[in-house]
GROMACS .gro file of C-alpha atoms in nm:
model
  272
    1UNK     CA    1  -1.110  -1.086   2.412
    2UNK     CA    2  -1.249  -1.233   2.710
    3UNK     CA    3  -1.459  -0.928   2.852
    4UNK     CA    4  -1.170  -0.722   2.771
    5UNK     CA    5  -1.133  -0.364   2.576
    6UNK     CA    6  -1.470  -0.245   2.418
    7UNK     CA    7  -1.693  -0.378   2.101
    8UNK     CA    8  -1.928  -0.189   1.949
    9UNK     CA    9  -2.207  -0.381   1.792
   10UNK     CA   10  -2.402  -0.159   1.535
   11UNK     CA   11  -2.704  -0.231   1.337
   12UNK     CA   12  -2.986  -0.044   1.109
   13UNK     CA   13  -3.257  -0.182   1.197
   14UNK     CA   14  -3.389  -0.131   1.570
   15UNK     CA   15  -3.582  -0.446   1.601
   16UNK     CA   16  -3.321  -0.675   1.593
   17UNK     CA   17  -3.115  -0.506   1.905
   18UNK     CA   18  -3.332  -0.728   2.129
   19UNK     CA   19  -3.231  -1.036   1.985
   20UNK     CA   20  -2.866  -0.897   2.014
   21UNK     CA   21  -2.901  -0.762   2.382
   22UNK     CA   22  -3.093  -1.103   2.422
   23UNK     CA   23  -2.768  -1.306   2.299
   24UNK     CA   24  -2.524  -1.077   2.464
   25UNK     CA   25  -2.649  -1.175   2.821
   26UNK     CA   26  -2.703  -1.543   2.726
   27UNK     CA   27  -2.324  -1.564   2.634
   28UNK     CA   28  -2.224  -1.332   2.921
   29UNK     CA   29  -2.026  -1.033   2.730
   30UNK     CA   30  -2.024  -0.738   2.915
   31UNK     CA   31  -1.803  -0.549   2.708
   32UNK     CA   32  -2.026  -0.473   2.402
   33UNK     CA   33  -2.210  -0.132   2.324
   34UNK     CA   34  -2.502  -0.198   2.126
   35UNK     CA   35  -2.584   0.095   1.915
   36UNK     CA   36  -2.857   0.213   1.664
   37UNK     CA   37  -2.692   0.410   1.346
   38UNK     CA   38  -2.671   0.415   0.983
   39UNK     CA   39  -2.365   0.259   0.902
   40UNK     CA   40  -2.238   0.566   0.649
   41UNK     CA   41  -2.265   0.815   0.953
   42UNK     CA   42  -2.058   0.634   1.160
   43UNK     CA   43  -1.755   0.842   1.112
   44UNK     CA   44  -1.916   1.123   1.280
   45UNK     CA   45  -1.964   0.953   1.599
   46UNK     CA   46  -1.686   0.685   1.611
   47UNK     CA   47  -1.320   0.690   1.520
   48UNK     CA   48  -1.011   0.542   1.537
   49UNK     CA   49  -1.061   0.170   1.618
   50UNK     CA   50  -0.866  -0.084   1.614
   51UNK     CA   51  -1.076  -0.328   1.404
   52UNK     CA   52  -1.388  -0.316   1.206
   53UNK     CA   53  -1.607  -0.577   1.064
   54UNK     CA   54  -1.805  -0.521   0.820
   55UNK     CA   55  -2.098  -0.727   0.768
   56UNK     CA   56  -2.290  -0.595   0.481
   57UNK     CA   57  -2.656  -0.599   0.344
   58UNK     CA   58  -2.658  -0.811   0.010
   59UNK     CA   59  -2.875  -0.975  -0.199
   60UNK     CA   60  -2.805  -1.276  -0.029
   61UNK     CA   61  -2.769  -1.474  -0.382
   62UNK     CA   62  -2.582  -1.702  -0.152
   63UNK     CA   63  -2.768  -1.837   0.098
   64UNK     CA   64  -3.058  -1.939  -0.182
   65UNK     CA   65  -3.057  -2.321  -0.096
   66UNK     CA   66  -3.205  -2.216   0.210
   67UNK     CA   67  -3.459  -1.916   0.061
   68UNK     CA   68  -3.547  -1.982  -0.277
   69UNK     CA   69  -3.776  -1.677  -0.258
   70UNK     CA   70  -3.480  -1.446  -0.340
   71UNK     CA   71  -3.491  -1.611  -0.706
   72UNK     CA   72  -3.758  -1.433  -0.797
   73UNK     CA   73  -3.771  -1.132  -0.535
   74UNK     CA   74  -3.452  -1.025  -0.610
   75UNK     CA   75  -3.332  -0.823  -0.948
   76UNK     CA   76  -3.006  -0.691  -1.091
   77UNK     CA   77  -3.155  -0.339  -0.997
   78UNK     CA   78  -3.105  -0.455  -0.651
   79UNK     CA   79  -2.790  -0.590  -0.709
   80UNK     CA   80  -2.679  -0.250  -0.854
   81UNK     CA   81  -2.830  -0.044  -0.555
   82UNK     CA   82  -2.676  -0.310  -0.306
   83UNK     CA   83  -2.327  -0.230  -0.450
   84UNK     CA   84  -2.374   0.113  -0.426
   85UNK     CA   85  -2.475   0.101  -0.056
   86UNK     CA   86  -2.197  -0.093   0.010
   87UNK     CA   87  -1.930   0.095  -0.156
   88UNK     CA   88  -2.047   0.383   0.089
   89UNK     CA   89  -2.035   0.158   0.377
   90UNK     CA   90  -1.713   0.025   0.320
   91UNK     CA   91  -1.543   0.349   0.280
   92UNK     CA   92  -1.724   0.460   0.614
   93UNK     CA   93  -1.616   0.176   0.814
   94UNK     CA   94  -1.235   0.209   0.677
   95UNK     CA   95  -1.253   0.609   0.774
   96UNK     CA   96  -1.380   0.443   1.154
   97UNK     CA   97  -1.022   0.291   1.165
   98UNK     CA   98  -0.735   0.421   1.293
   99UNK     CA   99  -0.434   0.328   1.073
  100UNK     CA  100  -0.160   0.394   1.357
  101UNK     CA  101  -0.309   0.141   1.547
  102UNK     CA  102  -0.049  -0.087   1.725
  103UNK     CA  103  -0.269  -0.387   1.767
  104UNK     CA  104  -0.514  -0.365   1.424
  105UNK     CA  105  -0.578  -0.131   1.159
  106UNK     CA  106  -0.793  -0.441   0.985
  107UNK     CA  107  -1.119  -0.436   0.826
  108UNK     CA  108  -1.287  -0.739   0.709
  109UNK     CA  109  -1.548  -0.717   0.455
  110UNK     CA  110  -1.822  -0.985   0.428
  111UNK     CA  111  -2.161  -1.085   0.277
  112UNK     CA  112  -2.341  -1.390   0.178
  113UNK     CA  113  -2.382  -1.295  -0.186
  114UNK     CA  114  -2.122  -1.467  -0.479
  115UNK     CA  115  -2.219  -1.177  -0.724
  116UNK     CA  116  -1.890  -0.929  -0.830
  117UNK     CA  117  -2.096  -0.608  -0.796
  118UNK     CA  118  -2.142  -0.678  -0.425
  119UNK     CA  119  -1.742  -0.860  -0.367
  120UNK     CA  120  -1.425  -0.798  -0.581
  121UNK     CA  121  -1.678  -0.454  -0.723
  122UNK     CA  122  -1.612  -0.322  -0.407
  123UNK     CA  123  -1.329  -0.378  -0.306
  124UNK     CA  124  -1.193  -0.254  -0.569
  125UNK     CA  125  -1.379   0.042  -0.549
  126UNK     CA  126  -1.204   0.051  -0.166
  127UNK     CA  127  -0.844   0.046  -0.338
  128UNK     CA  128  -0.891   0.295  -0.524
  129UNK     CA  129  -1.020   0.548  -0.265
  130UNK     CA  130  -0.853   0.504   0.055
  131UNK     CA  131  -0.499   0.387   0.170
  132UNK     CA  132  -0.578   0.036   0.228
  133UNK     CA  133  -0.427  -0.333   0.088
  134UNK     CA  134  -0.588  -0.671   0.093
  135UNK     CA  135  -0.414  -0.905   0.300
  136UNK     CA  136  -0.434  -1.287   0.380
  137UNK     CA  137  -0.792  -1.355   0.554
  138UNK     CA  138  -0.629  -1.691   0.748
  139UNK     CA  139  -0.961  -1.890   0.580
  140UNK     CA  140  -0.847  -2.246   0.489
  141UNK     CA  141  -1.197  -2.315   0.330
  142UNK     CA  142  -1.320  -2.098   0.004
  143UNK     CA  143  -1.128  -2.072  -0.374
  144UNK     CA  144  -0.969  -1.753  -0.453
  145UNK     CA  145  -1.096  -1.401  -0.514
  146UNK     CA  146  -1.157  -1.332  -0.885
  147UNK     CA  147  -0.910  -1.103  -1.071
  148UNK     CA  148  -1.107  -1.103  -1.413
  149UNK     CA  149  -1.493  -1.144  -1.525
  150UNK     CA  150  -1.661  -1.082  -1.817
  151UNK     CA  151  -1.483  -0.728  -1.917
  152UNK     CA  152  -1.381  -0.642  -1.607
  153UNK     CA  153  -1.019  -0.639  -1.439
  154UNK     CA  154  -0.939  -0.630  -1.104
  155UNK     CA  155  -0.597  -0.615  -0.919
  156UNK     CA  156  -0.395  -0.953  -0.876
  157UNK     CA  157  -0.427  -0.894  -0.463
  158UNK     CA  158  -0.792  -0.992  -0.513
  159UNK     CA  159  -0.678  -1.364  -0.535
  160UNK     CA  160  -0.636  -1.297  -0.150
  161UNK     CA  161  -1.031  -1.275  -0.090
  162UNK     CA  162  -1.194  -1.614  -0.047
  163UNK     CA  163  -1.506  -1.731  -0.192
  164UNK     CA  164  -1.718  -1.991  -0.052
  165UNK     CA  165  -2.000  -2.187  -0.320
  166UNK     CA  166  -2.263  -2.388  -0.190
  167UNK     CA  167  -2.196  -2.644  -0.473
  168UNK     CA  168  -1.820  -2.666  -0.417
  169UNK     CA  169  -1.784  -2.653   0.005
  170UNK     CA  170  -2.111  -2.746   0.099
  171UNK     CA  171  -2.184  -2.437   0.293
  172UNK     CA  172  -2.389  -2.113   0.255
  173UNK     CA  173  -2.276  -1.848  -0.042
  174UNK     CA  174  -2.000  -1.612   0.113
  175UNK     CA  175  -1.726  -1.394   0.025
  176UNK     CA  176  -1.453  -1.311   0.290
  177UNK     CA  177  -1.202  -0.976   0.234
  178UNK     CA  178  -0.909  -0.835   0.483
  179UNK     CA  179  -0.778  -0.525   0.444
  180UNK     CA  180  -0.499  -0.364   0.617
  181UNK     CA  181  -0.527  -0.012   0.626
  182UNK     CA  182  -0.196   0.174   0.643
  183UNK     CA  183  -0.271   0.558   0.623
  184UNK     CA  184  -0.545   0.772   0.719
  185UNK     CA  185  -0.758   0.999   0.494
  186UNK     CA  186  -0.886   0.999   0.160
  187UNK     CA  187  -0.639   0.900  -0.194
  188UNK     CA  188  -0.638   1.011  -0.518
  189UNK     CA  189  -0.688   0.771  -0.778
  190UNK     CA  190  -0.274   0.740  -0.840
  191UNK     CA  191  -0.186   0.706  -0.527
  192UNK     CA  192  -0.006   0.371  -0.396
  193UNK     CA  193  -0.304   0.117  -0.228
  194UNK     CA  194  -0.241  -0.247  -0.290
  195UNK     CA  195   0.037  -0.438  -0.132
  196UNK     CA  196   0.135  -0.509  -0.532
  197UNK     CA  197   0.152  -0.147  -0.577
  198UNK     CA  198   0.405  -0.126  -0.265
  199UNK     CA  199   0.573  -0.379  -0.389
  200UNK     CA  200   0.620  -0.230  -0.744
  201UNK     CA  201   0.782   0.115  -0.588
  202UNK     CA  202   0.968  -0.070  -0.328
  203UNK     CA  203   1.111  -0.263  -0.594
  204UNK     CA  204   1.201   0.038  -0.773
  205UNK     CA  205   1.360   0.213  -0.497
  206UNK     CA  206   1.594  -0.105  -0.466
  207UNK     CA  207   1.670  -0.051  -0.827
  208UNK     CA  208   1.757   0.333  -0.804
  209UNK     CA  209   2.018   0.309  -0.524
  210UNK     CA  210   2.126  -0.017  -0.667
  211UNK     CA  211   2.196   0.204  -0.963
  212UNK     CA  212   2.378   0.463  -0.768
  213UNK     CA  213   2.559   0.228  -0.538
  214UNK     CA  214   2.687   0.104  -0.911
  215UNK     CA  215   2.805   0.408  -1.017
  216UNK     CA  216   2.989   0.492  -0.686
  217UNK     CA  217   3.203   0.173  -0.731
  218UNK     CA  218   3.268   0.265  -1.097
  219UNK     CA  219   3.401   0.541  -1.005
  220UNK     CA  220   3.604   0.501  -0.675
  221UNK     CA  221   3.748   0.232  -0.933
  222UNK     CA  222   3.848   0.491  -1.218
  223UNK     CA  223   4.007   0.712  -0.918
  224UNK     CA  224   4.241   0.428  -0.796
  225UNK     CA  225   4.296   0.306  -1.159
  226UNK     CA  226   4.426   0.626  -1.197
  227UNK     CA  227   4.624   0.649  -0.909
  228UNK     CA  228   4.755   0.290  -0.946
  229UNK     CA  229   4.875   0.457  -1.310
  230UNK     CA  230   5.076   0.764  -1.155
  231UNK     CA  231   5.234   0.510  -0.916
  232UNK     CA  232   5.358   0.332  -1.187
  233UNK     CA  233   5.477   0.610  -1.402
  234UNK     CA  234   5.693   0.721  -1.092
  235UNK     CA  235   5.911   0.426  -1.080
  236UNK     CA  236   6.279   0.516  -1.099
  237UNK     CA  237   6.356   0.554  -1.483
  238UNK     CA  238   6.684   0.569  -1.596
  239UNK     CA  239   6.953   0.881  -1.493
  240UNK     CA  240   6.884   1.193  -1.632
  241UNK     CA  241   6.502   1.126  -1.700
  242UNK     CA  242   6.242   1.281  -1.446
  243UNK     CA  243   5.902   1.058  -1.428
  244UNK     CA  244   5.570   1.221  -1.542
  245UNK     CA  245   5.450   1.334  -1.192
  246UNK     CA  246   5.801   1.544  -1.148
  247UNK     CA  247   5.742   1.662  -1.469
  248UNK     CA  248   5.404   1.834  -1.383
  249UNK     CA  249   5.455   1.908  -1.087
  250UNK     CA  250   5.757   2.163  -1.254
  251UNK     CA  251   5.514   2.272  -1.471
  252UNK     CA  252   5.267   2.396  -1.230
  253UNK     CA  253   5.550   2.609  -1.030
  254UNK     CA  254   5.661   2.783  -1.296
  255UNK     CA  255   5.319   2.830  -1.408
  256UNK     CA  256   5.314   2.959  -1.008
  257UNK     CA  257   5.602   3.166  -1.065
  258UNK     CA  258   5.516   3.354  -1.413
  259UNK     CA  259   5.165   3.442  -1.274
  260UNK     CA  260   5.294   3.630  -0.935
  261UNK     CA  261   5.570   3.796  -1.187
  262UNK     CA  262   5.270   3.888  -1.358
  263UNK     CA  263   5.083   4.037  -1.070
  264UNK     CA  264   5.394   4.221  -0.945
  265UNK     CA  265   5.423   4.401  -1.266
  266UNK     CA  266   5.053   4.515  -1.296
  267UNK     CA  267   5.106   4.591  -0.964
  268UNK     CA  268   5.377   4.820  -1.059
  269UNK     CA  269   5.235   5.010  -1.354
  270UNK     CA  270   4.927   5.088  -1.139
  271UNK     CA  271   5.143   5.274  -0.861
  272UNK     CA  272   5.338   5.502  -1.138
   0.00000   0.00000   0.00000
């Protein structure tokens, strides 16, 4: 950004805004705001950014290689609560974005866990509750998201996330997700939030007017049929023989005729 526009650097815990402050002068940024909030209150004293990241407290099941204390410190009662948290934080930091943004709308969800409850758990979760859809994160490193585990399903877009594995890249435990967010406010659970869902009623749209495009031809092709027909039933027949046009068209003025008759008599027996 190059000391450009504004950043806002959040975090929980006060002791560690000295060691951000402390970084933030070393590198020379002058356009950060360091702040001191919980994360889920944001909404009430931020709004409408451009871009949010998201970098959320997790187990850190990841990053294990390098503290093999959070084998045994860590239980799936953590995990559970961790999930929860960050299903509230995640809908907070979408709410801080402003959808009609010209330059973002993004948030990018990220922790150093490889467990489903803290990733593709809540994202899904995010889907489902506000108007957002994954897009590509522009990581070359990392496998896919995961769209099934154990009995759970999740939607196809979650083979956009990328997961990184320690024993596969080499690196630290992460998970990596980018949403686009592309209306503001809350969603009911039917409502359209994946780019696959978009895709499924755009598709349908094409269908309809296809459809009705369809029957507009059919039937500007039964009118000149038609016409084509009365054309050809005009051609000069032989003396003495009127064609089927002339014909009706008789018909319909003496029809004319015998209904003003008609109307002159009532007329009549209403003035005596």
């Amino acid at each position: 950004m190059k000391n450009t526009g504004v950043l806002v650097a959040n975090d929980l815990k006060r002791e560690r805004l000295k060691s951000t402050n402390a970084n933030l002068h070393r590198l020379g940024i002058s356009n950060v705001v360091v702040t001191n909030y919980d994360g889920r209150k944001m909404t009430s004293i931020f709004k409408k950014f451009d871009r949010c990241l998201l970098d959320a407290p997790c187990s850190g099941i990841g990053v294990i290689s390098r503290d093999p204390s959070i084998k045994v410190q860590k239980t799936f009662d953590d995990v559970r609560k961790l999930s929860h948290l960050q299903k509230e934080l995640i809908k907070s930091a979408i709410d801080c974005v402003d959808a009609h943004s010209k330059t973002g709308g993004y948030v990018v969800y990220s922790t150093c866990s490889i467990s489903v409850e803290e990733n593709e758990a809540v994202i899904q979760y995010a889907l489902q509750h506000r108007y957002v859809k994954l897009v590509e994160s522009g990581l070359e490193v990392g496998s896919n998201g995961l769209t099934a585990y154990n009995e759970k399903r999740f939607h196809p877009s979650m083979a956009l996330c990328k997961r990184i594995y320690p024993h596969v890249h080499n690196m630290d435990g992460f998970f990596v997700a980018k949403l686009k967010k592309f209306a503001n406010g809350e969603k009911s659970q039917e409502a359209i939030s994946t780019a696959h869902e978009e895709q499924q009623a755009t598709q349908q749209l094409k269908e309809k007017k296809k459809k009705a495009t369809q029957k507009k031809k059919a039937q500007k092709l039964k009118k000149r049929e038609q016409k084509q027909k009365t054309k050809e039933d005009d051609v000069e027949k032989p003396e003495g023989q009127e064609s089927n046009s002339q014909i009706k068209k008789q018909q319909r003025r003496e029809k004319i005729k015998k209904d003003k008759a008609a109307k002159k008599e009532k007329a009549k027996e209403l003035s005596q």
